[in-house]
PDB file of C-alpha atoms in Angstrom:
ATOM      1  CA  UNK A   1     -31.184  25.325 -31.091  1.00  0.00           C
ATOM      2  CA  UNK A   2     -30.595  27.952 -28.497  1.00  0.00           C
ATOM      3  CA  UNK A   3     -30.612  24.970 -25.734  1.00  0.00           C
ATOM      4  CA  UNK A   4     -27.894  22.900 -27.753  1.00  0.00           C
ATOM      5  CA  UNK A   5     -25.582  25.895 -27.407  1.00  0.00           C
ATOM      6  CA  UNK A   6     -26.580  26.611 -24.165  1.00  0.00           C
ATOM      7  CA  UNK A   7     -25.512  22.782 -23.616  1.00  0.00           C
ATOM      8  CA  UNK A   8     -22.207  23.123 -25.550  1.00  0.00           C
ATOM      9  CA  UNK A   9     -21.047  26.440 -23.935  1.00  0.00           C
ATOM     10  CA  UNK A  10     -21.989  25.056 -20.275  1.00  0.00           C
ATOM     11  CA  UNK A  11     -19.531  22.217 -21.162  1.00  0.00           C
ATOM     12  CA  UNK A  12     -17.004  23.904 -22.929  1.00  0.00           C
ATOM     13  CA  UNK A  13     -16.901  26.940 -20.121  1.00  0.00           C
ATOM     14  CA  UNK A  14     -17.745  24.943 -16.967  1.00  0.00           C
ATOM     15  CA  UNK A  15     -14.441  24.881 -14.888  1.00  0.00           C
ATOM     16  CA  UNK A  16     -12.848  21.392 -15.346  1.00  0.00           C
ATOM     17  CA  UNK A  17     -11.369  21.318 -11.595  1.00  0.00           C
ATOM     18  CA  UNK A  18     -14.863  21.232 -10.618  1.00  0.00           C
ATOM     19  CA  UNK A  19     -15.685  18.169 -12.779  1.00  0.00           C
ATOM     20  CA  UNK A  20     -12.518  16.334 -11.834  1.00  0.00           C
ATOM     21  CA  UNK A  21     -13.345  17.125  -7.787  1.00  0.00           C
ATOM     22  CA  UNK A  22     -16.995  15.762  -8.519  1.00  0.00           C
ATOM     23  CA  UNK A  23     -14.978  12.496 -10.169  1.00  0.00           C
ATOM     24  CA  UNK A  24     -12.816  12.257  -7.355  1.00  0.00           C
ATOM     25  CA  UNK A  25     -15.178  12.417  -4.371  1.00  0.00           C
ATOM     26  CA  UNK A  26     -16.672   8.858  -5.764  1.00  0.00           C
ATOM     27  CA  UNK A  27     -13.184   7.228  -5.392  1.00  0.00           C
ATOM     28  CA  UNK A  28     -12.823   4.504  -2.532  1.00  0.00           C
ATOM     29  CA  UNK A  29     -11.166   6.082   0.252  1.00  0.00           C
ATOM     30  CA  UNK A  30     -11.886   9.654  -0.293  1.00  0.00           C
ATOM     31  CA  UNK A  31     -13.883  10.351   2.899  1.00  0.00           C
ATOM     32  CA  UNK A  32     -10.458  10.247   5.175  1.00  0.00           C
ATOM     33  CA  UNK A  33      -9.622  13.754   4.707  1.00  0.00           C
ATOM     34  CA  UNK A  34      -5.927  14.389   3.339  1.00  0.00           C
ATOM     35  CA  UNK A  35      -5.697  10.625   2.483  1.00  0.00           C
ATOM     36  CA  UNK A  36      -4.274   9.377  -0.565  1.00  0.00           C
ATOM     37  CA  UNK A  37      -5.598   6.136  -1.982  1.00  0.00           C
ATOM     38  CA  UNK A  38      -2.478   4.933  -2.001  1.00  0.00           C
ATOM     39  CA  UNK A  39      -1.441   5.691   1.751  1.00  0.00           C
ATOM     40  CA  UNK A  40      -0.531   3.040   4.459  1.00  0.00           C
ATOM     41  CA  UNK A  41      -0.730   4.531   8.213  1.00  0.00           C
ATOM     42  CA  UNK A  42       0.686   2.016  10.300  1.00  0.00           C
ATOM     43  CA  UNK A  43      -1.708   3.764  13.167  1.00  0.00           C
ATOM     44  CA  UNK A  44      -4.892   3.604  11.342  1.00  0.00           C
ATOM     45  CA  UNK A  45      -5.401   2.388   8.307  1.00  0.00           C
ATOM     46  CA  UNK A  46      -4.142   0.775   4.881  1.00  0.00           C
ATOM     47  CA  UNK A  47      -5.613   2.300   1.620  1.00  0.00           C
ATOM     48  CA  UNK A  48      -8.254   3.633   3.306  1.00  0.00           C
ATOM     49  CA  UNK A  49      -9.213   0.303   5.494  1.00  0.00           C
ATOM     50  CA  UNK A  50      -9.422   0.491   9.267  1.00  0.00           C
ATOM     51  CA  UNK A  51      -6.787  -1.403  10.895  1.00  0.00           C
ATOM     52  CA  UNK A  52      -8.882  -4.369  12.552  1.00  0.00           C
ATOM     53  CA  UNK A  53     -11.925  -4.394   9.727  1.00  0.00           C
ATOM     54  CA  UNK A  54     -13.128  -8.177   9.185  1.00  0.00           C
ATOM     55  CA  UNK A  55     -12.071  -9.993   5.470  1.00  0.00           C
ATOM     56  CA  UNK A  56     -15.608  -9.683   4.915  1.00  0.00           C
ATOM     57  CA  UNK A  57     -15.173  -5.491   5.066  1.00  0.00           C
ATOM     58  CA  UNK A  58     -11.786  -6.091   3.181  1.00  0.00           C
ATOM     59  CA  UNK A  59     -13.634  -8.261   0.041  1.00  0.00           C
ATOM     60  CA  UNK A  60     -16.223  -5.975  -0.058  1.00  0.00           C
ATOM     61  CA  UNK A  61     -13.881  -2.984  -0.483  1.00  0.00           C
ATOM     62  CA  UNK A  62     -11.508  -4.738  -2.991  1.00  0.00           C
ATOM     63  CA  UNK A  63     -12.918  -7.725  -4.245  1.00  0.00           C
ATOM     64  CA  UNK A  64     -12.230 -11.367  -3.954  1.00  0.00           C
ATOM     65  CA  UNK A  65      -8.485 -12.389  -3.389  1.00  0.00           C
ATOM     66  CA  UNK A  66      -5.884 -13.507  -5.908  1.00  0.00           C
ATOM     67  CA  UNK A  67      -5.203 -16.104  -3.129  1.00  0.00           C
ATOM     68  CA  UNK A  68      -5.675 -17.139   0.442  1.00  0.00           C
ATOM     69  CA  UNK A  69      -4.125 -18.731   3.065  1.00  0.00           C
ATOM     70  CA  UNK A  70      -4.401 -20.420   6.432  1.00  0.00           C
ATOM     71  CA  UNK A  71      -1.250 -19.885   8.961  1.00  0.00           C
ATOM     72  CA  UNK A  72      -3.215 -21.529  11.841  1.00  0.00           C
ATOM     73  CA  UNK A  73      -6.872 -21.586  13.209  1.00  0.00           C
ATOM     74  CA  UNK A  74      -6.212 -17.987  14.159  1.00  0.00           C
ATOM     75  CA  UNK A  75      -4.538 -16.525  11.486  1.00  0.00           C
ATOM     76  CA  UNK A  76      -4.997 -16.271   7.351  1.00  0.00           C
ATOM     77  CA  UNK A  77      -4.068 -14.023   4.587  1.00  0.00           C
ATOM     78  CA  UNK A  78      -5.229 -12.673   1.570  1.00  0.00           C
ATOM     79  CA  UNK A  79      -2.759 -11.789  -1.689  1.00  0.00           C
ATOM     80  CA  UNK A  80      -3.962  -9.384  -3.938  1.00  0.00           C
ATOM     81  CA  UNK A  81      -1.474  -9.601  -6.818  1.00  0.00           C
ATOM     82  CA  UNK A  82       1.545 -10.380  -7.252  1.00  0.00           C
ATOM     83  CA  UNK A  83       2.640  -7.760  -4.575  1.00  0.00           C
ATOM     84  CA  UNK A  84      -0.136  -7.835  -1.636  1.00  0.00           C
ATOM     85  CA  UNK A  85      -0.266  -9.953   1.439  1.00  0.00           C
ATOM     86  CA  UNK A  86      -3.021  -8.772   3.871  1.00  0.00           C
ATOM     87  CA  UNK A  87      -2.555 -10.399   7.221  1.00  0.00           C
ATOM     88  CA  UNK A  88      -5.513 -11.452   9.560  1.00  0.00           C
ATOM     89  CA  UNK A  89      -5.824 -12.454  12.909  1.00  0.00           C
ATOM     90  CA  UNK A  90      -9.294 -13.565  13.914  1.00  0.00           C
ATOM     91  CA  UNK A  91     -10.777 -12.570  11.200  1.00  0.00           C
ATOM     92  CA  UNK A  92      -9.468  -9.052  11.862  1.00  0.00           C
ATOM     93  CA  UNK A  93      -6.613  -7.096   9.835  1.00  0.00           C
ATOM     94  CA  UNK A  94      -3.728  -6.816  11.612  1.00  0.00           C
ATOM     95  CA  UNK A  95      -0.489  -6.972   8.902  1.00  0.00           C
ATOM     96  CA  UNK A  96       0.650  -6.094   5.430  1.00  0.00           C
ATOM     97  CA  UNK A  97       3.176  -7.028   3.493  1.00  0.00           C
ATOM     98  CA  UNK A  98       4.572  -5.576   0.395  1.00  0.00           C
ATOM     99  CA  UNK A  99       7.394  -7.063  -1.893  1.00  0.00           C
ATOM    100  CA  UNK A 100       7.812  -7.197  -5.609  1.00  0.00           C
ATOM    101  CA  UNK A 101       6.725 -11.216  -5.660  1.00  0.00           C
ATOM    102  CA  UNK A 102       4.677 -11.859  -2.091  1.00  0.00           C
ATOM    103  CA  UNK A 103       5.457 -15.693  -3.485  1.00  0.00           C
ATOM    104  CA  UNK A 104       8.060 -17.143  -5.086  1.00  0.00           C
ATOM    105  CA  UNK A 105       9.312 -15.329  -8.595  1.00  0.00           C
ATOM    106  CA  UNK A 106       8.361 -18.749 -10.875  1.00  0.00           C
ATOM    107  CA  UNK A 107       5.121 -19.487  -8.992  1.00  0.00           C
ATOM    108  CA  UNK A 108       4.290 -15.085  -9.127  1.00  0.00           C
ATOM    109  CA  UNK A 109       4.634 -15.794 -12.810  1.00  0.00           C
ATOM    110  CA  UNK A 110       1.648 -17.765 -12.929  1.00  0.00           C
ATOM    111  CA  UNK A 111      -0.597 -15.243 -10.557  1.00  0.00           C
ATOM    112  CA  UNK A 112      -2.773 -13.056 -13.056  1.00  0.00           C
ATOM    113  CA  UNK A 113      -1.876  -9.390 -12.821  1.00  0.00           C
ATOM    114  CA  UNK A 114      -3.976  -7.067 -10.231  1.00  0.00           C
ATOM    115  CA  UNK A 115      -4.752  -4.006 -12.053  1.00  0.00           C
ATOM    116  CA  UNK A 116      -4.554  -2.040  -8.759  1.00  0.00           C
ATOM    117  CA  UNK A 117      -2.551  -3.836  -6.616  1.00  0.00           C
ATOM    118  CA  UNK A 118       0.447  -4.797  -9.067  1.00  0.00           C
ATOM    119  CA  UNK A 119       0.510  -0.999  -9.933  1.00  0.00           C
ATOM    120  CA  UNK A 120       0.265   0.896  -7.228  1.00  0.00           C
ATOM    121  CA  UNK A 121       2.954   3.288  -5.534  1.00  0.00           C
ATOM    122  CA  UNK A 122       2.451   2.709  -2.138  1.00  0.00           C
ATOM    123  CA  UNK A 123       3.483   5.379   0.569  1.00  0.00           C
ATOM    124  CA  UNK A 124       3.761   5.173   4.246  1.00  0.00           C
ATOM    125  CA  UNK A 125       1.971   8.421   5.964  1.00  0.00           C
ATOM    126  CA  UNK A 126       5.570   9.294   7.055  1.00  0.00           C
ATOM    127  CA  UNK A 127       6.374   9.825   3.638  1.00  0.00           C
ATOM    128  CA  UNK A 128       8.533   7.085   2.711  1.00  0.00           C
ATOM    129  CA  UNK A 129       7.610   5.330  -0.387  1.00  0.00           C
ATOM    130  CA  UNK A 130       8.457   2.432  -2.530  1.00  0.00           C
ATOM    131  CA  UNK A 131      11.887   2.848  -3.874  1.00  0.00           C
ATOM    132  CA  UNK A 132      13.450   5.159  -1.184  1.00  0.00           C
ATOM    133  CA  UNK A 133      17.013   5.079  -0.617  1.00  0.00           C
ATOM    134  CA  UNK A 134      18.439   4.531   2.495  1.00  0.00           C
ATOM    135  CA  UNK A 135      19.659   7.947   3.062  1.00  0.00           C
ATOM    136  CA  UNK A 136      15.727   9.241   2.471  1.00  0.00           C
ATOM    137  CA  UNK A 137      14.581   6.799   4.977  1.00  0.00           C
ATOM    138  CA  UNK A 138      17.418   7.407   7.698  1.00  0.00           C
ATOM    139  CA  UNK A 139      16.467  11.762   6.840  1.00  0.00           C
ATOM    140  CA  UNK A 140      12.597  10.611   7.788  1.00  0.00           C
ATOM    141  CA  UNK A 141      13.472   8.176  10.626  1.00  0.00           C
ATOM    142  CA  UNK A 142      16.771   9.381  12.171  1.00  0.00           C
ATOM    143  CA  UNK A 143      18.274   7.529  15.361  1.00  0.00           C
ATOM    144  CA  UNK A 144      14.614   6.020  15.751  1.00  0.00           C
ATOM    145  CA  UNK A 145      15.539   3.365  12.838  1.00  0.00           C
ATOM    146  CA  UNK A 146      17.396   0.318  13.999  1.00  0.00           C
ATOM    147  CA  UNK A 147      20.645  -0.813  12.209  1.00  0.00           C
ATOM    148  CA  UNK A 148      20.579  -3.962  10.023  1.00  0.00           C
ATOM    149  CA  UNK A 149      21.907  -3.887   6.716  1.00  0.00           C
ATOM    150  CA  UNK A 150      19.441  -5.111   4.411  1.00  0.00           C
ATOM    151  CA  UNK A 151      16.090  -4.921   7.078  1.00  0.00           C
ATOM    152  CA  UNK A 152      15.541  -2.009   9.138  1.00  0.00           C
ATOM    153  CA  UNK A 153      12.619  -1.400  11.646  1.00  0.00           C
ATOM    154  CA  UNK A 154      10.909   1.349  13.559  1.00  0.00           C
ATOM    155  CA  UNK A 155       8.228   1.071  15.586  1.00  0.00           C
ATOM    156  CA  UNK A 156       4.952   3.395  16.310  1.00  0.00           C
ATOM    157  CA  UNK A 157       2.114   3.218  19.183  1.00  0.00           C
ATOM    158  CA  UNK A 158       0.735   0.376  17.878  1.00  0.00           C
ATOM    159  CA  UNK A 159       2.904  -1.031  15.041  1.00  0.00           C
ATOM    160  CA  UNK A 160       6.045  -2.518  13.844  1.00  0.00           C
ATOM    161  CA  UNK A 161       7.381  -1.559  10.197  1.00  0.00           C
ATOM    162  CA  UNK A 162       9.928  -3.755   8.954  1.00  0.00           C
ATOM    163  CA  UNK A 163      11.802  -1.942   5.791  1.00  0.00           C
ATOM    164  CA  UNK A 164      13.749  -4.448   3.335  1.00  0.00           C
ATOM    165  CA  UNK A 165      15.881  -3.229   0.860  1.00  0.00           C
ATOM    166  CA  UNK A 166      17.839  -4.449  -2.177  1.00  0.00           C
ATOM    167  CA  UNK A 167      21.636  -3.131  -3.097  1.00  0.00           C
ATOM    168  CA  UNK A 168      22.318  -1.766  -6.298  1.00  0.00           C
ATOM    169  CA  UNK A 169      26.494  -2.672  -6.566  1.00  0.00           C
ATOM    170  CA  UNK A 170      26.486  -0.812  -9.519  1.00  0.00           C
ATOM    171  CA  UNK A 171      25.902   2.164  -7.279  1.00  0.00           C
ATOM    172  CA  UNK A 172      28.636   1.627  -4.814  1.00  0.00           C
ATOM    173  CA  UNK A 173      28.078   1.645  -0.985  1.00  0.00           C
ATOM    174  CA  UNK A 174      26.608   4.285   0.056  1.00  0.00           C
ATOM    175  CA  UNK A 175      23.076   4.730   1.651  1.00  0.00           C
ATOM    176  CA  UNK A 176      21.518   5.900  -1.777  1.00  0.00           C
ATOM    177  CA  UNK A 177      22.617   2.265  -3.091  1.00  0.00           C
ATOM    178  CA  UNK A 178      20.228   0.793  -1.040  1.00  0.00           C
ATOM    179  CA  UNK A 179      16.206   1.174  -2.101  1.00  0.00           C
ATOM    180  CA  UNK A 180      13.261   0.269  -0.326  1.00  0.00           C
ATOM    181  CA  UNK A 181      11.667  -2.540  -1.846  1.00  0.00           C
ATOM    182  CA  UNK A 182       9.372  -3.960   0.501  1.00  0.00           C
ATOM    183  CA  UNK A 183       7.463  -3.829   3.498  1.00  0.00           C
ATOM    184  CA  UNK A 184       5.650  -5.566   6.329  1.00  0.00           C
ATOM    185  CA  UNK A 185       3.406  -3.846   9.166  1.00  0.00           C
ATOM    186  CA  UNK A 186       2.607  -5.521  11.979  1.00  0.00           C
ATOM    187  CA  UNK A 187      -0.119  -4.261  13.964  1.00  0.00           C
ATOM    188  CA  UNK A 188      -0.023  -5.118  17.884  1.00  0.00           C
ATOM    189  CA  UNK A 189      -3.214  -6.693  19.099  1.00  0.00           C
ATOM    190  CA  UNK A 190      -5.967  -4.873  20.148  1.00  0.00           C
TER     191      UNK A 190
END
């Protein structure tokens, strides 16, 4: 009886944050200090997978893709869900495209939902995230951002980051009326 009482008290008295930390430490990508599972770093990784990792490493981590595209003899892409396309050059992760529908929206209706990649709220390592408005993006990037209307871009030491905006006309013509809906990251080759 005392043993049962000890177990019950231990469960109720054991700090919940310690239990949560134990669980969180087992989540994929948690071995990168300070990394959030939804984070994309144009210099280092996509959701914890280092740039230039092989297709096999990517599949081992995230499972089989929803679809596969061969652009040419050297470039391929793996589609995960409706929104994510991971681009590979010579079997190495070299690019990323995220948008509302990777394929035509009518075709995308046929794609089964992916519980991870269709729901993740991505964030770049500089703090820019999905649905940021243009004013927020300008606040982060300042003058390093080019000046096209719906497509803005900036470069890091090893990547070009293209940001796609949608204009919500009911919000007027200010920078707040332009919301980030897609990104493309193109890594410079090793």
